[in-house]
Coordinates of C-alpha atoms in Angstrom, one line a residue:
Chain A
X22 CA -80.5 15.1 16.4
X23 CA -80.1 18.5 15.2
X24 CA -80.2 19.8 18.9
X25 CA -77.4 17.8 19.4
X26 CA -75.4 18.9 16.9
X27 CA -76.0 22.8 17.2
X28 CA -75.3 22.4 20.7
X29 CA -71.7 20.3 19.5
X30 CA -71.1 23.3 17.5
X31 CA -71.8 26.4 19.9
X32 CA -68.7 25.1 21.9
X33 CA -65.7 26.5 20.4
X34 CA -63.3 24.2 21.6
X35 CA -65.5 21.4 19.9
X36 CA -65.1 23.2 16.8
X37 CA -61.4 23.4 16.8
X38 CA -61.5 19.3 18.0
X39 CA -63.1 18.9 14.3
X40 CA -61.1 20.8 12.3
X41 CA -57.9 19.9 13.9
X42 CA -58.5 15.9 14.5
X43 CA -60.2 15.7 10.7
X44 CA -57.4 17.4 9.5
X45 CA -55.1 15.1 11.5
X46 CA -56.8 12.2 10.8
X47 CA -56.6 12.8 7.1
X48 CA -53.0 12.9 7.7
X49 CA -52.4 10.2 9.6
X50 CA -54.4 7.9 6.8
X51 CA -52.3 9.1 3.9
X52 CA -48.9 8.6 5.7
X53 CA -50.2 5.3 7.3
X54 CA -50.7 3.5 3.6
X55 CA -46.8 3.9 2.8
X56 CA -45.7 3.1 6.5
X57 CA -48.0 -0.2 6.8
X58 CA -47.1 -1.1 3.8
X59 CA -43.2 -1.0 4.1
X60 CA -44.0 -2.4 7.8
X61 CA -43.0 0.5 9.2
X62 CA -46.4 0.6 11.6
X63 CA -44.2 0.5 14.8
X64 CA -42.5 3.2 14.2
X65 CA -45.3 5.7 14.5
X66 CA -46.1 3.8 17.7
X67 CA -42.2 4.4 19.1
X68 CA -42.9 8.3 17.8
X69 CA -45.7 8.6 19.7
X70 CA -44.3 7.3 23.0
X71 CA -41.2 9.5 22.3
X72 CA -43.8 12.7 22.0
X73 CA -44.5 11.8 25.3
X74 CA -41.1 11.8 27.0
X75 CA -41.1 14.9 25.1
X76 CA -43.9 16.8 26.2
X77 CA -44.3 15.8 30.0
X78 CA -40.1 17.6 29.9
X79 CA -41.3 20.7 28.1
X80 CA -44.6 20.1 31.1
X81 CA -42.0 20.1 33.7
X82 CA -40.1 23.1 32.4
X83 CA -42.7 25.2 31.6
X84 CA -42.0 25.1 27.8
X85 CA -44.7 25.6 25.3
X86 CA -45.1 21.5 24.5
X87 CA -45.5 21.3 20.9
X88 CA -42.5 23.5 20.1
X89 CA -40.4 20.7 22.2
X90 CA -41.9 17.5 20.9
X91 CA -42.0 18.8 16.9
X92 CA -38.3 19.0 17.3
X93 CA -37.4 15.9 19.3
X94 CA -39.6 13.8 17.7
X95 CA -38.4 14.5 14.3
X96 CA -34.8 13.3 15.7
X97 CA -36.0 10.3 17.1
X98 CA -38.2 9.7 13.5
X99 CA -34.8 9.7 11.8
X100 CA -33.3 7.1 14.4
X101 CA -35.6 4.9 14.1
X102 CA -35.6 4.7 10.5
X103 CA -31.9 4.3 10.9
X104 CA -32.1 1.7 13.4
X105 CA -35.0 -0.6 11.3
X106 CA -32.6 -0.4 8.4
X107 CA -29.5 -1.5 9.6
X108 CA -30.6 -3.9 12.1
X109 CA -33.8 -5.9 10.5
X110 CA -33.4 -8.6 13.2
X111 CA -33.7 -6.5 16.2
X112 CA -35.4 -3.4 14.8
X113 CA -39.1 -3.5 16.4
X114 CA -37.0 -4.6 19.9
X115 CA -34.9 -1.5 19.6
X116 CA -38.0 0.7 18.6
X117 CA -40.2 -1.3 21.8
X118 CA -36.7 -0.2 23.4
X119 CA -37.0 3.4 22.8
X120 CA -40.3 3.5 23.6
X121 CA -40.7 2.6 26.5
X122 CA -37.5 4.4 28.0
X123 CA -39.1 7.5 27.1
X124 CA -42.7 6.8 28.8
X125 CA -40.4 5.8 31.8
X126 CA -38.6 9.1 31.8
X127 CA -41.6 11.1 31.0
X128 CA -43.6 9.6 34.1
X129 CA -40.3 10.0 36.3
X130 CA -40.0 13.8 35.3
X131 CA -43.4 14.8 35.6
X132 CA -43.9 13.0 38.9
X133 CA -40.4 14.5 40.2
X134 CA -41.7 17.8 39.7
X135 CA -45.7 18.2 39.5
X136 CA -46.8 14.9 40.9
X137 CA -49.0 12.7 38.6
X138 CA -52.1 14.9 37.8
X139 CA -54.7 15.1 35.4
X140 CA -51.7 16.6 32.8
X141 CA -50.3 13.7 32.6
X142 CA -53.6 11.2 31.7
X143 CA -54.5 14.1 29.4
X144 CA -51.2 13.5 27.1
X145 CA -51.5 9.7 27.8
X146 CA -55.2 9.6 26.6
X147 CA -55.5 12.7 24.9
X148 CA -58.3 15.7 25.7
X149 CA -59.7 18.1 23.4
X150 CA -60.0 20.3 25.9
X151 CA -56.2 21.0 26.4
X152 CA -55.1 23.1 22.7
X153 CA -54.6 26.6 22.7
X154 CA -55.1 28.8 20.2
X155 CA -52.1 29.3 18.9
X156 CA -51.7 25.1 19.3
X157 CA -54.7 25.4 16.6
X158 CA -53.7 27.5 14.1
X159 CA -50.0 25.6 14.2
X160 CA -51.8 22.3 13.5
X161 CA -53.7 23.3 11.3
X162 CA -50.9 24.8 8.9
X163 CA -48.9 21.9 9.9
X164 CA -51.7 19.2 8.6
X165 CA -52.6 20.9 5.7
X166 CA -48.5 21.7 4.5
X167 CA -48.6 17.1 5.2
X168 CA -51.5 16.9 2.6
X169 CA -50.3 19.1 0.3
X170 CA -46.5 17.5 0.0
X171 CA -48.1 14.2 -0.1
X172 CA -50.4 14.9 -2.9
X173 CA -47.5 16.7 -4.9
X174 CA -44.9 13.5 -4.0
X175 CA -47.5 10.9 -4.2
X176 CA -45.8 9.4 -7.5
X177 CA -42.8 9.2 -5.8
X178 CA -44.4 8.2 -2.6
X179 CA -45.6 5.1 -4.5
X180 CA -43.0 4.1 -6.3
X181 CA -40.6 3.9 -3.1
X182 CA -43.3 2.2 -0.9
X183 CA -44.1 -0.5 -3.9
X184 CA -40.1 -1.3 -4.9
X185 CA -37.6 1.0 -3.0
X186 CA -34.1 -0.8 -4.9
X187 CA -36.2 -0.2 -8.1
X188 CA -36.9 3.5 -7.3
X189 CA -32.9 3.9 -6.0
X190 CA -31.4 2.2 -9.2
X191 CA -33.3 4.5 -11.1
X192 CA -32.0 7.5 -9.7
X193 CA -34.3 8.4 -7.0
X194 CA -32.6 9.7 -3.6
X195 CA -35.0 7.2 -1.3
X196 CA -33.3 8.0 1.9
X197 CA -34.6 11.6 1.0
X198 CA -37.7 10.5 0.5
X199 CA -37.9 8.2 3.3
X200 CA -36.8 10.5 6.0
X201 CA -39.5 13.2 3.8
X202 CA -42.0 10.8 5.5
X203 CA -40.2 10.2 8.8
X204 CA -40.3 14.0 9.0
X205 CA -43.9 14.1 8.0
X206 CA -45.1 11.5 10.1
X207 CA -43.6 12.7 13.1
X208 CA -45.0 16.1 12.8
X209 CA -48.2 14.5 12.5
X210 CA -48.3 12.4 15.4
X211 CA -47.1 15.3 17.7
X212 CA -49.8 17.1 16.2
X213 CA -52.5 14.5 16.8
X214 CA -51.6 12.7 20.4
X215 CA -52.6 15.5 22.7
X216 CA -56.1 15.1 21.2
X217 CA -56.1 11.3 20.9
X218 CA -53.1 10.3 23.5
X219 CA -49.5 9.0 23.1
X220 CA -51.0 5.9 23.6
X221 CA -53.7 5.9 21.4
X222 CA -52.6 8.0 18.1
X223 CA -50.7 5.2 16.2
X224 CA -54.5 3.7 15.8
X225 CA -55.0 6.6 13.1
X226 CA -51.6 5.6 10.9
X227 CA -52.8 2.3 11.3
X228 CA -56.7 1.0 11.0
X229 CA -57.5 2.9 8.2
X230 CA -54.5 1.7 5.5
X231 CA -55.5 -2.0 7.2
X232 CA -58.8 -1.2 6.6
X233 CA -58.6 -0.3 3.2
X234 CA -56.5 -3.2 1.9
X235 CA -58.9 -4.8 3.0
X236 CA -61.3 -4.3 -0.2
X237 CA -59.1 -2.0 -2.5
X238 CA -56.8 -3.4 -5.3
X239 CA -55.5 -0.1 -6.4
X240 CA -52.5 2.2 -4.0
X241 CA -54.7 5.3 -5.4
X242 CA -58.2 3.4 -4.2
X243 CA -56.4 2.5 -0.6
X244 CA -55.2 6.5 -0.2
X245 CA -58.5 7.8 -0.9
X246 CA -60.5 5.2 0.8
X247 CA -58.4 5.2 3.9
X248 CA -58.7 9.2 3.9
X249 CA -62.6 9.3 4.0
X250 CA -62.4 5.8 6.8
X251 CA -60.2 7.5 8.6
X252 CA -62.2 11.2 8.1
X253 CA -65.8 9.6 8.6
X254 CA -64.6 7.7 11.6
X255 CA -62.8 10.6 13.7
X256 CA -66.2 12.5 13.2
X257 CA -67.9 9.6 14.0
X258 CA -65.7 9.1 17.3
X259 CA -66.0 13.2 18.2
X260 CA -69.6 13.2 17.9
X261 CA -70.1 10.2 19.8
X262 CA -68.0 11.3 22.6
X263 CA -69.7 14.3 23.0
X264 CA -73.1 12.4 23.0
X265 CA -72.0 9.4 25.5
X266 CA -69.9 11.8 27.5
X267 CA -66.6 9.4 27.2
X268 CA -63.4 10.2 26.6
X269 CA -62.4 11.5 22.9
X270 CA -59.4 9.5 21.8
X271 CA -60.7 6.6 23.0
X272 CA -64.1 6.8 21.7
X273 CA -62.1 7.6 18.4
X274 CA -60.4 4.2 18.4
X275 CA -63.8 2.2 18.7
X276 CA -65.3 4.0 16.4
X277 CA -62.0 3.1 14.0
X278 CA -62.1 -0.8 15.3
X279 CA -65.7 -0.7 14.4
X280 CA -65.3 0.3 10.4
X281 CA -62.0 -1.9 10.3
X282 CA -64.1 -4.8 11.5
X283 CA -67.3 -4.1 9.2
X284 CA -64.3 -4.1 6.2
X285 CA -62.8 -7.7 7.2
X286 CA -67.1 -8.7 7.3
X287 CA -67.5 -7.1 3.7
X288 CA -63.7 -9.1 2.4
X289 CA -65.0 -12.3 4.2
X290 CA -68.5 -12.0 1.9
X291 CA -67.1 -10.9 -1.4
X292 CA -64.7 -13.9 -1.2
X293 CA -67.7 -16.3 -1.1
Chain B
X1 CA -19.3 -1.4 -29.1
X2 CA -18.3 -1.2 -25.8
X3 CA -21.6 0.4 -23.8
X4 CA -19.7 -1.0 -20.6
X5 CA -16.4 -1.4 -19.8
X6 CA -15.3 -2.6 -16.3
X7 CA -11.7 -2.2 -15.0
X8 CA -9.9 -4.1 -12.0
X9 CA -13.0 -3.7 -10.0
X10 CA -12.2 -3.9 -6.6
X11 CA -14.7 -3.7 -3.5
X12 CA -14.2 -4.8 -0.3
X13 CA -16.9 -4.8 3.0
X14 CA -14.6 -4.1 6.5
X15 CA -11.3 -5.1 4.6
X16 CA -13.0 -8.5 2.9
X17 CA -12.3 -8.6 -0.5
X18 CA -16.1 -9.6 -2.2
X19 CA -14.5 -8.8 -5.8
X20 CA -11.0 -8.1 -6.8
X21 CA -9.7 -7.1 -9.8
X22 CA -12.5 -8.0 -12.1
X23 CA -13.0 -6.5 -15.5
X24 CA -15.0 -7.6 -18.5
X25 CA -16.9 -5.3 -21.3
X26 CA -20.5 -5.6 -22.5
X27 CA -21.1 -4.9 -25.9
X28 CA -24.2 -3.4 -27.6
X29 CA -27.0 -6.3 -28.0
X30 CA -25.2 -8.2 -25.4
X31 CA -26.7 -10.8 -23.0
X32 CA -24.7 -11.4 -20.4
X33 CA -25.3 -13.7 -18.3
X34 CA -23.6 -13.4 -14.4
X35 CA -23.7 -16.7 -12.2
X36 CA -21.0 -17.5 -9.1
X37 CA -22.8 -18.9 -5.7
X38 CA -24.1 -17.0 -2.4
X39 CA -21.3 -14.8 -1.3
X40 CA -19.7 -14.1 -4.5
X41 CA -20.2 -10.4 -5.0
X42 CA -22.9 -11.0 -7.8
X43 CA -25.3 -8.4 -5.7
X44 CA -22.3 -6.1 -5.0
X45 CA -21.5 -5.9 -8.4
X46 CA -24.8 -5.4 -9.4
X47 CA -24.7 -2.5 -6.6
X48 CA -21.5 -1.1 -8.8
X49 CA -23.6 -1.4 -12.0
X50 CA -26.3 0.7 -10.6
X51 CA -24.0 3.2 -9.5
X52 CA -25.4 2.4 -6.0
X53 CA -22.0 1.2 -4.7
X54 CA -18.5 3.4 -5.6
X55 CA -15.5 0.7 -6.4
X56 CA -12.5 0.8 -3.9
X57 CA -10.5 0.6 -6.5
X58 CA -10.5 0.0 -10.6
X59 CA -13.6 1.8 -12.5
X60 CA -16.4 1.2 -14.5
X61 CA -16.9 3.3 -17.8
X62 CA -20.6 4.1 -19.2
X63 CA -21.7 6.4 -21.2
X64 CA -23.2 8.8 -19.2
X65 CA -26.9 8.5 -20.3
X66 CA -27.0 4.9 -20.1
X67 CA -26.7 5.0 -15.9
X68 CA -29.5 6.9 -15.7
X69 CA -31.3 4.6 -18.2
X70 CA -30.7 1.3 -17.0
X71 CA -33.9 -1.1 -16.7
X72 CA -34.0 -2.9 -13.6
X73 CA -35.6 -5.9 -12.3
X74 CA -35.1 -6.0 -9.0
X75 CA -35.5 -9.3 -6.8
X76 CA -39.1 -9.7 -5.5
X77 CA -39.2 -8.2 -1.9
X78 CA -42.2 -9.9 0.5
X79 CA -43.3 -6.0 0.8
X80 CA -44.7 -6.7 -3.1
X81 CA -46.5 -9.9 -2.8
X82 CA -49.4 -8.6 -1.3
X83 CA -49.4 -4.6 -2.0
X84 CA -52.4 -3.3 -3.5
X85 CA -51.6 -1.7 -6.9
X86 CA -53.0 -2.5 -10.6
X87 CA -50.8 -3.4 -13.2
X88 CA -51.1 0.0 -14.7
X89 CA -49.8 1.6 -11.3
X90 CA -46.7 0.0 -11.1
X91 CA -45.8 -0.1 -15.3
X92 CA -46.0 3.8 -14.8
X93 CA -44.0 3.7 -11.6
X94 CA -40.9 2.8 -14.3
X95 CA -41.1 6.2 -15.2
X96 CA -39.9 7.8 -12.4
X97 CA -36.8 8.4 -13.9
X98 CA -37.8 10.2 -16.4
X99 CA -40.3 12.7 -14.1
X100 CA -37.4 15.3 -13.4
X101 CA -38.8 17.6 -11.2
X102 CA -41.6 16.9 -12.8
X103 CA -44.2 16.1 -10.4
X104 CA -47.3 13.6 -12.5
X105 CA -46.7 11.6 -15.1
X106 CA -47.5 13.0 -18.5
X107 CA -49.8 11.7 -21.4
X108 CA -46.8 10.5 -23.5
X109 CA -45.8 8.5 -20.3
X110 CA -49.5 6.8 -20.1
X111 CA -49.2 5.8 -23.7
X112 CA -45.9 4.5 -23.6
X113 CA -46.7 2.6 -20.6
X114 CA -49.7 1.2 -22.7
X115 CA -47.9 -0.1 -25.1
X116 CA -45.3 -1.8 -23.3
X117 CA -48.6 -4.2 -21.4
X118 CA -49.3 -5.2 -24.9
X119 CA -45.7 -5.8 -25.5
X120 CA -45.8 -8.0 -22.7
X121 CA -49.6 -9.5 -23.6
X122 CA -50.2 -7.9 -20.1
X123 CA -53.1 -5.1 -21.7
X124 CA -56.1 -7.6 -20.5
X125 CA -55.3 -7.9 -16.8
X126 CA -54.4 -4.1 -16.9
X127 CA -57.0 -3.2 -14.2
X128 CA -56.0 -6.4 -12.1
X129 CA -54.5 -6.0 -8.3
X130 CA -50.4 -7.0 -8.6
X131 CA -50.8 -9.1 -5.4
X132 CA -54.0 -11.3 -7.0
X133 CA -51.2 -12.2 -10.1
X134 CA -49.0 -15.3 -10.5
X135 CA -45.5 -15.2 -10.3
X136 CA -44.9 -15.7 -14.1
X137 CA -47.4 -12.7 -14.5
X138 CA -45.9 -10.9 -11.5
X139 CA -42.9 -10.8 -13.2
X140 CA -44.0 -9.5 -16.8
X141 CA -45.5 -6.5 -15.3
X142 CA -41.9 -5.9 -13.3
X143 CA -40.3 -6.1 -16.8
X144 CA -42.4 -4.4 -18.4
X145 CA -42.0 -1.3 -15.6
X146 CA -37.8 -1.7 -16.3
X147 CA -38.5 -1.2 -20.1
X148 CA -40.4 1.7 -19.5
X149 CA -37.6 3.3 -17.7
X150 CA -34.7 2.2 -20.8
X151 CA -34.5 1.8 -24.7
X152 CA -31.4 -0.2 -24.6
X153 CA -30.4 -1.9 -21.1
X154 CA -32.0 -4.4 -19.0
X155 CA -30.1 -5.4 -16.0
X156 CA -32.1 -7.9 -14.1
X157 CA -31.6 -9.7 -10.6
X158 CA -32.3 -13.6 -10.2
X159 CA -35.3 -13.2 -12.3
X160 CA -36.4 -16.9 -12.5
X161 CA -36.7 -17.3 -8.5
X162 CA -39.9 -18.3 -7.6
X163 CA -41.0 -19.4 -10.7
X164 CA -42.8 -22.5 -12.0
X165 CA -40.5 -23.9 -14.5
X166 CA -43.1 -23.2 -17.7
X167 CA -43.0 -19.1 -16.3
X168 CA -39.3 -19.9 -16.5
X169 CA -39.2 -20.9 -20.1
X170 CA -41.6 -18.6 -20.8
X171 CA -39.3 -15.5 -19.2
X172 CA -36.4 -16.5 -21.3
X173 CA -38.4 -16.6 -24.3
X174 CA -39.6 -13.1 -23.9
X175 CA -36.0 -12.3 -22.7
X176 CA -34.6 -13.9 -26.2
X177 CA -37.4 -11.4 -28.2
X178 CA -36.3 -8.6 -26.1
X179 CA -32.5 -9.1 -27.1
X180 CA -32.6 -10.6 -30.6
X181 CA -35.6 -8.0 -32.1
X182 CA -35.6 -5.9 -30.1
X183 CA -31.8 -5.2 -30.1
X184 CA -32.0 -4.7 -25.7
X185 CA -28.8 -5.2 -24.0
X186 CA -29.2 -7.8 -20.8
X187 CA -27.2 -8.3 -18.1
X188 CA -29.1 -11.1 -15.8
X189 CA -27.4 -12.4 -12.8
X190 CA -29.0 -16.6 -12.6
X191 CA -28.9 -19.4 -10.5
X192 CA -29.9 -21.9 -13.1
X193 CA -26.4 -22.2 -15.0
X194 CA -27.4 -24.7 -18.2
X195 CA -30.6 -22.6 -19.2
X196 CA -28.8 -19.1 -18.8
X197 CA -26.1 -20.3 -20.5
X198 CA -27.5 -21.6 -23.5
X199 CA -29.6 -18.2 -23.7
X200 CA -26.4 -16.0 -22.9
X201 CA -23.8 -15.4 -25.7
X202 CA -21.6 -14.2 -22.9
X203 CA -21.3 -15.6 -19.3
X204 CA -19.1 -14.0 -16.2
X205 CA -18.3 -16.3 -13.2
X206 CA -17.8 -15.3 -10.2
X207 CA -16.3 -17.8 -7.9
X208 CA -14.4 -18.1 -5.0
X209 CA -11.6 -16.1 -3.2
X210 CA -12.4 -13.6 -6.0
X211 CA -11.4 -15.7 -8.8
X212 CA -13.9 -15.0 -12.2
X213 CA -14.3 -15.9 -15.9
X214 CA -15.4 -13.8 -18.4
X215 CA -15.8 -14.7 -22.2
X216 CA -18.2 -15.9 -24.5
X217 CA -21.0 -19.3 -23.6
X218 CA -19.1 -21.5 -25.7
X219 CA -15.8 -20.5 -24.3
X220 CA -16.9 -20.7 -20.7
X221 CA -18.0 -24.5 -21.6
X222 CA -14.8 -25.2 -22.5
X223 CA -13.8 -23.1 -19.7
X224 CA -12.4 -25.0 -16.1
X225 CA -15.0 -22.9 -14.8
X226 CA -17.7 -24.0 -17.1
X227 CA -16.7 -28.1 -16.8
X228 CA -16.8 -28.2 -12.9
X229 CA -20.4 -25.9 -13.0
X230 CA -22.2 -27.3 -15.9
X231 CA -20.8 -30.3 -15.1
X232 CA -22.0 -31.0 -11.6
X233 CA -25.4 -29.8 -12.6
X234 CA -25.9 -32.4 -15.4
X235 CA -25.1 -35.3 -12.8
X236 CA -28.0 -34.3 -10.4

């Protein structure tokens, strides 16, 4: 076992895979309690599809892909807030919409101009193997700036999630605050699908909140506890990877679908 | 004293009129009581109380520390029926207003918010998830959150809906306590006309094509208004 994990450590791009996807991950819980909770889940999905559109263009053009996406996913995070809160009715069509107009471009571009290679399955499925250096360093300044805003606006954070005309009667600016955590989120999932995949990253925002309201009765329980799930299980999912030689982002998932289902086991007992 | 004073309010959505030339005052102590059906502006106005909506035309006048200070008890949203926070969580949440720039709540804010659960008789399920609550209990931790975030005004939104009618007499009995000894101003917009305005010393009306009554309960039963409302409920 130790063999293992000395040789999982001697390869440097292994190393950055931790750091960056724990990191990630721990973003991706803390953001997901608030956007599950306000039923905002889709939204991180539509991001994610939009980060592809985005990076298979900056792909085609030659243009360093993060540097594209941050930017045009942040625009779309602010549209599709826009769009869930005027139309209710039709918001999760316009955001399936969106979606998939910009895997259809993204696809169209890239096989216009390169022809549908590995690239391409890399952004849809993720790969560890395709960060830079400099791609490192960004996400991790990126991730850790998330935390740290979330920890400092978690009162606020709360408070809008739980009762947002409550919080806006009583003088808070929530369309700040909400397009705060548009702006947030977006960043995140740019930062987290070329490792887990545009189509896979939403799993992060999303099984460890469901996970965690699963047993907790307190939002500060659900944040921590869905930080440690979502922590433990990205580990988890690297390390298996690495062992069963499968892809990472997938392996991720399972190994996210596996706690979420041991949770709804451990509700389904304490209720008897 | 006037604490509110409302003057030919006018607001209109894409050139409909939803209230027109409406003004009435609330006094210190006051419990008004605002009823009208669906569609009459009772959320709009609300909107104008909270400062959340600017009038067309027509103004209201507040002092200026009272907007910032109102109490309010929103209607339930589904979002809350099954969100994971103790009762402690969201009684401190009423603070928010009173973080500025500020960015945790302080110890004074913790102890205030501890004695506003025994205000309520809400200490013992302190600990307890909001979402495991019943309505009636639902509700007294929402009020006590809006009285954490005023001294003097509660302004609260169809707060009997969804109850069982003994968390309804209950609420107005707490409400009563709130208004006679504890001297809280409370503007309540109701559905239930007969119990809210036997409880209210002052009722406005909002009915249709903008038309409205304001003046005291035993006015409005006099009141066109009041005969054709109260009326009609006591034959059902």
């Amino acid at each position: 076992m130790t063999d293992i994990f000395n040789a999982f450590l001697s390869y440097s791009f292994l190393r950055n895979a931790l750091i960056v996807g724990t990191l990630v991950s721990l973003c991706c819980a803390l953001l997901g309690v608030s956007l599950v909770l306000k039923r905002y889940s889709m939204i991180g999905d539509g991001l994610s599809h939009v980060g592809f559109g985005a990076m298979s263009i900056a792909l085609a053009l030659n243009l360093a892909p993060l540097y594209v996406a941050i930017p045009v996913v942040i625009i779309s995070a602010f549209l599709l807030l826009k769009i869930n809160e005027k139309s209710r009715l039709f918001g999760d069509s316009a955001i399936a919409l969106i979606s998939t107009s910009s895997v259809a471009i993204g696809v169209m571009i890239v096989s216009m101009t390169k022809g549908m290679t590995t690239d391409i399955s890399n952004y849809m499925f993720g790969s560890i193997l395709v960060m830079t250096k400099a791609d490192v360093i960004l996400s991790i300044v990126l991730s850790l700036l998330v935390l740290v805003l979330f920890v400092l606006f978690y009162n606020r954070i709360f408070a809008i999630t739980f009762d947002e005309s409550f919080a806006k009667a009583t003088g808070t600016n929530t369309n700040l605050f909400n397009s705060f955590i548009a702006i947030l989120t977006a960043i995140t999932i740019v930062l987290g699908m070329r490792m887990m995949g545009a189509m896979l990253i939403s799993s992060l925002i999303i099984f460890p909140a469901l996970s965690s309201l699963k047993v907790c009765k307190s939002f500060g329980a659900v944040i921590v506890l869905s930080a440690v799930i979502s922590a433990i299980s990205f580990i988890c999912g690297l390390f298996m990877s690495f062992t069963l030689d499968s892809p990472t982002g997938a392996t991720v998932v399972v190994s996210n679908l596996v706690v979420y289902l041991l949770f709804c086991l451990i509700a389904k007992i304490r209720k008897n | 004293m006037n604490i509110i004073i409302c003057e030919n309010l006018s607001v209109a959505f894409s050139k409909t009129p939803v209230l027109k030339d409406l003004s009435f005052t609330v006094d210190e102590g006051d419990y008004l009581c605002i009823v009208g059906e669906n569609g009459s502006g009772k959320s709009t106005l609300i909107k104008c109380l909270l400062g959340l909506i600017a009038p067309d035309t027509g103004h209201i006048v507040t002092e200026k520390s009272l907007f910032n200070h109102i109490g309010y008890l929103p209607q339930q949203t589904t979002i809350q029926k099954d969100f994971p926070a103790t009762v402690f969580e969201v009684v401190l949440s009423g603070f928010l207003n009173d973080l500025n720039g500020r960015l945790f709540y302080t110890k004074a804010h913790k102890e205030k918010a501890k004695e506003m659960l025994s205000l309520f008789g809400i200490s013992d399920i302190k600990n307890k998830s909001y979402r495991t609550l019943s309505g009636g209990q639902q509700q007294r931790v929402l009020l006590a959150r809006a009285m954490c975030s005023t001294k003097r005004l509660l302004l609260l939104d169809e707060p009997e809906a969804g109850l069982d009618p003994l968390a309804v007499r209950d609420l107005y009995a707490t409400l009563r306590k709130l208004n006679r000894e504890h001297g809280i101003t409370i503007i309540m917009v109701s559905h239930s006309l007969n119990e809210a305005v036997r409880e209210a010393n002052k009722v406005l009306h909002l009915g249709e094509d903008c038309s409205f009554f304001f003046g005291t309960s035993k006015e409005y039963e006099k009141s066109e208004f009041g005969k054709r409302f109260l009326g009609g409920q006591k034959n059902d």
